[in-house]
Short mmCIF file of C-alpha atoms and ligand atoms in Angstrom, two decimals:
data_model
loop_
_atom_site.label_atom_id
_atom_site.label_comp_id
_atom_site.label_asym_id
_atom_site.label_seq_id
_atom_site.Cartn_x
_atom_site.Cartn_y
_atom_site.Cartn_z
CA UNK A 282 201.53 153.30 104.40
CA UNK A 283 203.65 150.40 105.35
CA UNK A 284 201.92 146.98 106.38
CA UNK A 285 202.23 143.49 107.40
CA UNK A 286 199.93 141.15 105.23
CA UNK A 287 199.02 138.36 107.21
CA UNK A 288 197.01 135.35 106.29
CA UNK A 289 192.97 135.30 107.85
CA UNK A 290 193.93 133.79 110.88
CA UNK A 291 197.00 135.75 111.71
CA UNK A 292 195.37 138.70 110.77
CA UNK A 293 192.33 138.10 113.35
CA UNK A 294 194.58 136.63 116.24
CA UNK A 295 196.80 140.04 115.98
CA UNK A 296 193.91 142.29 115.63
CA UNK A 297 192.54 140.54 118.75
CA UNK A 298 195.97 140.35 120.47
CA UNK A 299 196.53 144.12 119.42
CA UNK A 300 193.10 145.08 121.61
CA UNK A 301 194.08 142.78 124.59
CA UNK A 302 197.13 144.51 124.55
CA UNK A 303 196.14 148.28 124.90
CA UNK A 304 192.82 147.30 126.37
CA UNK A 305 193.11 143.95 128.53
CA UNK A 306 189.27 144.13 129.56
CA UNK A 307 188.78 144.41 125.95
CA UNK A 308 187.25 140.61 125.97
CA UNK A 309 185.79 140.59 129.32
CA UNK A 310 184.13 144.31 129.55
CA UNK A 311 180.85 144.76 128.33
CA UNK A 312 181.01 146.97 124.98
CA UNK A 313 180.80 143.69 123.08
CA UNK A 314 177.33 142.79 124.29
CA UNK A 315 175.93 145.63 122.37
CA UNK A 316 177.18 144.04 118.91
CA UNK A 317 175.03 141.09 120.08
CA UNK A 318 172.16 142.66 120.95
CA UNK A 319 172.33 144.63 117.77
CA UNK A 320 172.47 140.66 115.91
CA UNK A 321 170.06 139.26 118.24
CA UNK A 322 167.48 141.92 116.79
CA UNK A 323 168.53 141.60 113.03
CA UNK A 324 168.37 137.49 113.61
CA UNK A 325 165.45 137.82 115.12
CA UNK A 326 163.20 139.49 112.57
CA UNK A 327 165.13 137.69 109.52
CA UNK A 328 164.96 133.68 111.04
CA UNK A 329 162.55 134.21 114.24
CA UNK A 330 163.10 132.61 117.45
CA UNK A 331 164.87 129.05 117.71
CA UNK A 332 162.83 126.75 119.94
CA UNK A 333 165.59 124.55 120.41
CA UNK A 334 166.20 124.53 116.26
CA UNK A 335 169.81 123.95 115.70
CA UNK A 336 171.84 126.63 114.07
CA UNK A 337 175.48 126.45 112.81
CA UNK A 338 177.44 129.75 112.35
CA UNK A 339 180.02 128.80 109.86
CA UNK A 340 182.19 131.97 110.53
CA UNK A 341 181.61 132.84 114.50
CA UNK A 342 184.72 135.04 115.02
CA UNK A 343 184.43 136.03 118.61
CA UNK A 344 180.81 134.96 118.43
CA UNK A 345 178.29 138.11 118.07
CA UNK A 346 175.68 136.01 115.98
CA UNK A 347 176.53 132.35 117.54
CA UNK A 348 175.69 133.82 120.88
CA UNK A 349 172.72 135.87 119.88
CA UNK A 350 171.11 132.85 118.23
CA UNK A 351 171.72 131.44 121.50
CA UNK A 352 169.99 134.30 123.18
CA UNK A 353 167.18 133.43 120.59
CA UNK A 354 166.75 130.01 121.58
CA UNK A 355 168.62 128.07 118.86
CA UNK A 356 171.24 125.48 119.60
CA UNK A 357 173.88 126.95 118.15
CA UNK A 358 177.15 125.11 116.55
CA UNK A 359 179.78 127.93 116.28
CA UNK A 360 183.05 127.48 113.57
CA UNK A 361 185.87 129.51 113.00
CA UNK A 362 188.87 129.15 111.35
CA UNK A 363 190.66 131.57 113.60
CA UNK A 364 191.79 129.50 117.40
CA UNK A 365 191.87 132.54 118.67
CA UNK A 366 188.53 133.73 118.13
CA UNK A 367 186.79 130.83 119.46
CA UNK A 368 188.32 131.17 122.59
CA UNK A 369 186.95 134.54 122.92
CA UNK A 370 183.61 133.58 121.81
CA UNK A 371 183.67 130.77 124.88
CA UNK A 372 184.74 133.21 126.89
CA UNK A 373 181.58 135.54 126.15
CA UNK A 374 179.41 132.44 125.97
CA UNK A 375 180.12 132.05 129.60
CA UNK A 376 180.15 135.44 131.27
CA UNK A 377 176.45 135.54 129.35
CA UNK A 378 175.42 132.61 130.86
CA UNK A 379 174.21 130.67 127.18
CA UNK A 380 175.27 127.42 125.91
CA UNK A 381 176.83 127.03 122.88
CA UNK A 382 179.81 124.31 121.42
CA UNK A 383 182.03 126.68 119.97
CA UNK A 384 184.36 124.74 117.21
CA UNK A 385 187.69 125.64 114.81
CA UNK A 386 186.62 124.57 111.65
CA UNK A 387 187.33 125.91 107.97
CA UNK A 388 183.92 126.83 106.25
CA UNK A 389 185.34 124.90 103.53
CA UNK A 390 184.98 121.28 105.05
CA UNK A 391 181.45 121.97 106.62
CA UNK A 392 180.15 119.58 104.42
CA UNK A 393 182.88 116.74 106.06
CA UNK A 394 182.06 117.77 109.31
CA UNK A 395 177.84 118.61 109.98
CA UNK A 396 176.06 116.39 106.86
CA UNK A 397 172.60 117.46 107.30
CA UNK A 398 172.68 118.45 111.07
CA UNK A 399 171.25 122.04 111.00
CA UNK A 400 167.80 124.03 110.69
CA UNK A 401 169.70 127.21 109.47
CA UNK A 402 173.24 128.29 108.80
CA UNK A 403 174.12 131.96 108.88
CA UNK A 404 177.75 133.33 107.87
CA UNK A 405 178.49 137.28 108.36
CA UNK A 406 181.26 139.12 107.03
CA UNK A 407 183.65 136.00 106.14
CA UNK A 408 182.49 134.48 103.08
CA UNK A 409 184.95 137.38 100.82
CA UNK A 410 187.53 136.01 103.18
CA UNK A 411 188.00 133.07 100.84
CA UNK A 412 189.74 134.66 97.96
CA UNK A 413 191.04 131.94 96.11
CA UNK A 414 189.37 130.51 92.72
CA UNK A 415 186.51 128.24 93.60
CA UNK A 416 186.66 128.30 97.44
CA UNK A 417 183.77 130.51 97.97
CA UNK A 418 181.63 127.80 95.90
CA UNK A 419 183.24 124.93 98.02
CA UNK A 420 181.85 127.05 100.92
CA UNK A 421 178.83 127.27 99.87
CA UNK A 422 178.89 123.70 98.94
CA UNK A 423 179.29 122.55 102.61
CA UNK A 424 176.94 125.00 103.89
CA UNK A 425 174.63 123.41 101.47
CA UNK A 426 175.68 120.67 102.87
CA UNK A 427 174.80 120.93 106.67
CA UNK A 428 171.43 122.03 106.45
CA UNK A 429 169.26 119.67 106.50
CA UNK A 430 166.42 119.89 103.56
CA UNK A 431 164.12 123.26 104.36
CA UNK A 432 166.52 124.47 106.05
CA UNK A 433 167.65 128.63 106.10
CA UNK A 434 171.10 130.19 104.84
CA UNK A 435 171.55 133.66 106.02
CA UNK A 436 174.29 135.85 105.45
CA UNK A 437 175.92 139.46 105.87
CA UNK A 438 178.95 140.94 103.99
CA UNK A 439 180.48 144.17 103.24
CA UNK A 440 179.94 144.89 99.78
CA UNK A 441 183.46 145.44 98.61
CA UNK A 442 182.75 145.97 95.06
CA UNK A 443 180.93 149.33 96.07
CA UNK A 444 183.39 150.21 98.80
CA UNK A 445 186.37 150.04 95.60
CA UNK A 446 184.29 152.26 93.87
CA UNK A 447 182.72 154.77 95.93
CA UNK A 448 184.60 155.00 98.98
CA UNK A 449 188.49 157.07 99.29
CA UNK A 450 191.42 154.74 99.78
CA UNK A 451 191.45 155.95 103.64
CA UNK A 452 188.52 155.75 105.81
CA UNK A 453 188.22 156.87 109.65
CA UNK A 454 186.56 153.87 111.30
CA UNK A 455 186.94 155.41 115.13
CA UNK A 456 188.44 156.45 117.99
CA UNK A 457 188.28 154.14 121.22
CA UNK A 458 189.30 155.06 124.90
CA UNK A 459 191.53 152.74 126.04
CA UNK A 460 192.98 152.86 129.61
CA UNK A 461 196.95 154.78 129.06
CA UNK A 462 195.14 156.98 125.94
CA UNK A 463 193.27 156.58 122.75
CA UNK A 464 193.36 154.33 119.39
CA UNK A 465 192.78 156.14 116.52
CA UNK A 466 191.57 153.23 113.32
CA UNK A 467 191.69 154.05 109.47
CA UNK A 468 190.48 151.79 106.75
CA UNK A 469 192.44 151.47 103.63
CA UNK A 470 191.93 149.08 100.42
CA UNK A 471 194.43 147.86 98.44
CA UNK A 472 192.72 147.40 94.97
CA UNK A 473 194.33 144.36 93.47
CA UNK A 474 192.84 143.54 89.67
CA UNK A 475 188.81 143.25 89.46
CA UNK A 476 188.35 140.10 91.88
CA UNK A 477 190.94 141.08 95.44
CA UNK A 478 191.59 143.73 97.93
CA UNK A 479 194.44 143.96 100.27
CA UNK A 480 191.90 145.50 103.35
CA UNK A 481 193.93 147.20 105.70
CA UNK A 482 193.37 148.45 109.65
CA UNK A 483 195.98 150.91 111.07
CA UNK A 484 196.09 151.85 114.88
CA UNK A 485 197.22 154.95 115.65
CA UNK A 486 197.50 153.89 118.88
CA UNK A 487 198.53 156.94 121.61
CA UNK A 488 199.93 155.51 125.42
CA UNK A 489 200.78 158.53 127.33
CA UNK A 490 203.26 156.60 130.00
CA UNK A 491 205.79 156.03 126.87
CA UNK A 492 207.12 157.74 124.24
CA UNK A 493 208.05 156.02 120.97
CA UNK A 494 211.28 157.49 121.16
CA UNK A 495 210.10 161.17 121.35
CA UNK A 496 206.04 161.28 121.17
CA UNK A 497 202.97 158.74 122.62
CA UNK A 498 201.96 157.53 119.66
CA UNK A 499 202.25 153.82 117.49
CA UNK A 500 201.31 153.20 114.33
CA UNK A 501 200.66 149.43 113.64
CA UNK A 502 199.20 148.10 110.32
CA UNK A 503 198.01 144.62 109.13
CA UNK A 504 196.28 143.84 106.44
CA UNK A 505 194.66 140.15 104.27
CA UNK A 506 193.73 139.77 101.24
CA UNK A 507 189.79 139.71 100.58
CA UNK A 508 187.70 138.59 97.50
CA UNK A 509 185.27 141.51 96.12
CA UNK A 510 182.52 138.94 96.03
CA UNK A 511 179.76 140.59 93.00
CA UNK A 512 176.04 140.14 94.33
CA UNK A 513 176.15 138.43 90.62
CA UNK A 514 178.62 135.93 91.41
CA UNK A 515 177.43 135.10 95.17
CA UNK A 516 173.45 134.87 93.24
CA UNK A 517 174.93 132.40 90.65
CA UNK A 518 177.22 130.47 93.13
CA UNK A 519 173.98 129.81 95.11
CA UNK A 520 172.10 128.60 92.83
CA UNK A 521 174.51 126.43 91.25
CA UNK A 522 175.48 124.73 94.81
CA UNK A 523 171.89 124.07 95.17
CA UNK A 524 170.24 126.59 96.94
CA UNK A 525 166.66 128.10 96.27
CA UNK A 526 164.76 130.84 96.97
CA UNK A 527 167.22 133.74 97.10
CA UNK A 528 166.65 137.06 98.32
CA UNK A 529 168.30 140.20 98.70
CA UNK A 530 167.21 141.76 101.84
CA UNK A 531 166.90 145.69 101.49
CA UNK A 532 169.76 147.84 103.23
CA UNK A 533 169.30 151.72 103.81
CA UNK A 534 172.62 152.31 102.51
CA UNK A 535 175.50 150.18 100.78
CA UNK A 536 178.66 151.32 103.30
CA UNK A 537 176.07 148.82 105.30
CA UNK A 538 176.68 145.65 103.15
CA UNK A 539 174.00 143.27 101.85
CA UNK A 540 171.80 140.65 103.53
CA UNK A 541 170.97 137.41 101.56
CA UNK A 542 168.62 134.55 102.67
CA UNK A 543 168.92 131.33 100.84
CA UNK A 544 166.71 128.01 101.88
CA UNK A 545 168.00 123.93 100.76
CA UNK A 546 165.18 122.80 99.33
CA UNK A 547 163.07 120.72 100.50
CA UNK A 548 163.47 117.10 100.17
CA UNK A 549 160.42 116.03 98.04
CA UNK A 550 160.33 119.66 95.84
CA UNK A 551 164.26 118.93 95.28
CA UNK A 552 163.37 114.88 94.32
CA UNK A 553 160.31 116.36 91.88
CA UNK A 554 162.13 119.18 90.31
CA UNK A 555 159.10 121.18 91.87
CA UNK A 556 159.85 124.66 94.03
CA UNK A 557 157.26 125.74 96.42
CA UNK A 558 154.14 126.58 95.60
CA UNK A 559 153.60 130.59 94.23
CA UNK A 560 151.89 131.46 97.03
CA UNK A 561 155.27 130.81 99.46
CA UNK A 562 157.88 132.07 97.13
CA UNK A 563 159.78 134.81 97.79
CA UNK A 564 161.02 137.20 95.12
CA UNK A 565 163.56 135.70 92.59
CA UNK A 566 167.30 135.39 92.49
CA UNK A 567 168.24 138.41 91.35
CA UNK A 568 170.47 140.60 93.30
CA UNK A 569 170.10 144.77 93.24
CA UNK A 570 171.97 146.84 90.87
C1 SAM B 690 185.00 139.88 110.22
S1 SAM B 690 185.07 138.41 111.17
C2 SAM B 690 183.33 138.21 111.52
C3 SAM B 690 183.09 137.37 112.74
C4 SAM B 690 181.64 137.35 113.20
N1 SAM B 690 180.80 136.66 112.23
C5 SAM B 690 181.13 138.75 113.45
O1 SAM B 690 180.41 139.30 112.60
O2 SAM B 690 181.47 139.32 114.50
C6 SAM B 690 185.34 137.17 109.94
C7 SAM B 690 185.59 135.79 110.53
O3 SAM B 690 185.60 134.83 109.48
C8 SAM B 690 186.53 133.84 109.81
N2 SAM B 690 186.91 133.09 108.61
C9 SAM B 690 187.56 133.56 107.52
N3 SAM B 690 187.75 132.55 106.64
C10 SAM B 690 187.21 131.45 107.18
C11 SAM B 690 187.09 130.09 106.76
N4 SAM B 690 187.59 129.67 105.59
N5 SAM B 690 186.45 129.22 107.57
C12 SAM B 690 185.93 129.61 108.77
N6 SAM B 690 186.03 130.87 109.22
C13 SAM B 690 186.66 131.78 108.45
C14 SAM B 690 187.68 134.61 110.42
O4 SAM B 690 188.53 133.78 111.19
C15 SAM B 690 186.93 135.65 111.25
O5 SAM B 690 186.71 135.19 112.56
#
């Protein structure tokens, strides 16, 4: 299947600009509120209600957990790489009604932009979208970085090393109503070595007032290049960065990614060498089969 491989911000501003296209209430109609509900409750049970805390999402895309922190109570700091997304996520931020500064910002210079200014820092399916050698480290780094000491690290991803293994090269991913027909998605990896996949998204996309010349249907196809981020690697980067207390939160299935929650130590167990006492640790650093 022919594609265009874009870089991570190109490849979010089309797929955004692809759904305004064939769906222009695609930002302002309500089916994204569901996605933050759906956060708001996984957020909720994993970091608990904010009371005015202040929480930085390092990778806020068009803002599903920025704004359900928000929803939580937390004074949330949004970053995204991708313009384009953060307008969207101001958008939502309004027609919800929540405050939140919403900021474009690689997760690679958090640590020269928020020194020590947050309670928790969460990051969901981004952090494999830094596939070169060493920048998933230097994002961790400046995650690190902006917490201040205590403070949480949470994080979601799509575990890419099972999906190469387990999963065909095409995937249905769904079929969406859109006002002149229907768009028709497929998933498809591009397996590149042991460390990258080229992750692909075609549209099939049907508009029943045209014909493209002689039926209603599109293809378009764009693809970037991801990491395949090991549980290993992410456990060892963590540590090594300076994090603590790592766990691997369980997932019914692995098509549904993994969870991690990290915590910066805290300021006089980091100055003493000492962790916390047995009695608050959570299980140790080691990351499922
Ligand atoms: C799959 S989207 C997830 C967005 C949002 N967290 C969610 O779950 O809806 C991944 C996001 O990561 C952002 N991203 C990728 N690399 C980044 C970087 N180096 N710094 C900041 N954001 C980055 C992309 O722009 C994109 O908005």
């Amino acid at each position: 299947m022919g594609f265009r491989l874009l870089s991570i911000e190109d490849f979010y501003t089309a797929e955004e600009r692809f759904w305004e296209r064939v769906d222009p209430t695609s930002v302002t109609e309500d089916g994204w509120r569901g996605a933050v509900e759906a956060a708001r409750t996984d957020l909720e049970s994993v970091l608990g209600r904010g009371d005015g805390r202040a929480a930085l999402d390092a990778s806020c895309g068009t803002g599903t957990q920025a704004l359900a922190l928000a929803l939580l109570g937390w004074r949330v700091t949004g970053a995204d790489l991708t313009a384009h997304s953060v307008e969207i996520a101001r958008t939502r931020a309004a027609r919800l009604g929540v405050a939140a500064d919403f900021r474009v910002c690689d997760m690679r210079a958090l640590d020269r932009h928020f020194p020590g200014a947050f309670d928790c820092v969460v990051t969901c399916g981004a952090l494999d979208n830094v596939s070169e050698a060493g920048g998933v480290r230097r994002a961790l780094a400046g995650m690190h970085a902006a917490l201040r000491p205590g403070g949480r690290w949470y994080l979601w991803l799509r575990d890419l090393e099972w999906v190469v293994a387990h999963e065909t090269r095409y995937k249905y991913k769904g079929t969406r109503r859109v006002p002149h027909g229907q768009v028709i998605t497929v998933e498809d990896w591009h397996v590149e070595g042991d460390a990258h996949v080229v992750h692909v998204y075609a549209h099939l996309h049907e508009d029943r007032r045209r014909t493209f010349p002689d039926e209603p249907w599109q293809t378009e196809a764009f693809g970037y290049r991801r990491r395949i981020l090991k549980k290993a690697e992410l456990a060892a980067s963590l540590r090594d960065v300076g994090f603590d207390q790592t766990v691997f939160l369980p997932q019914a299935h692995p098509w549904e990614g993994y969870r991690v929650t990290a915590r910066k130590p805290a300021a006089e167990a980091a100055a003493s060498g000492r962790g916390d006492p047995p009695h608050v640790r959570l299980r140790p650093a080691r990351p499922p089969a």
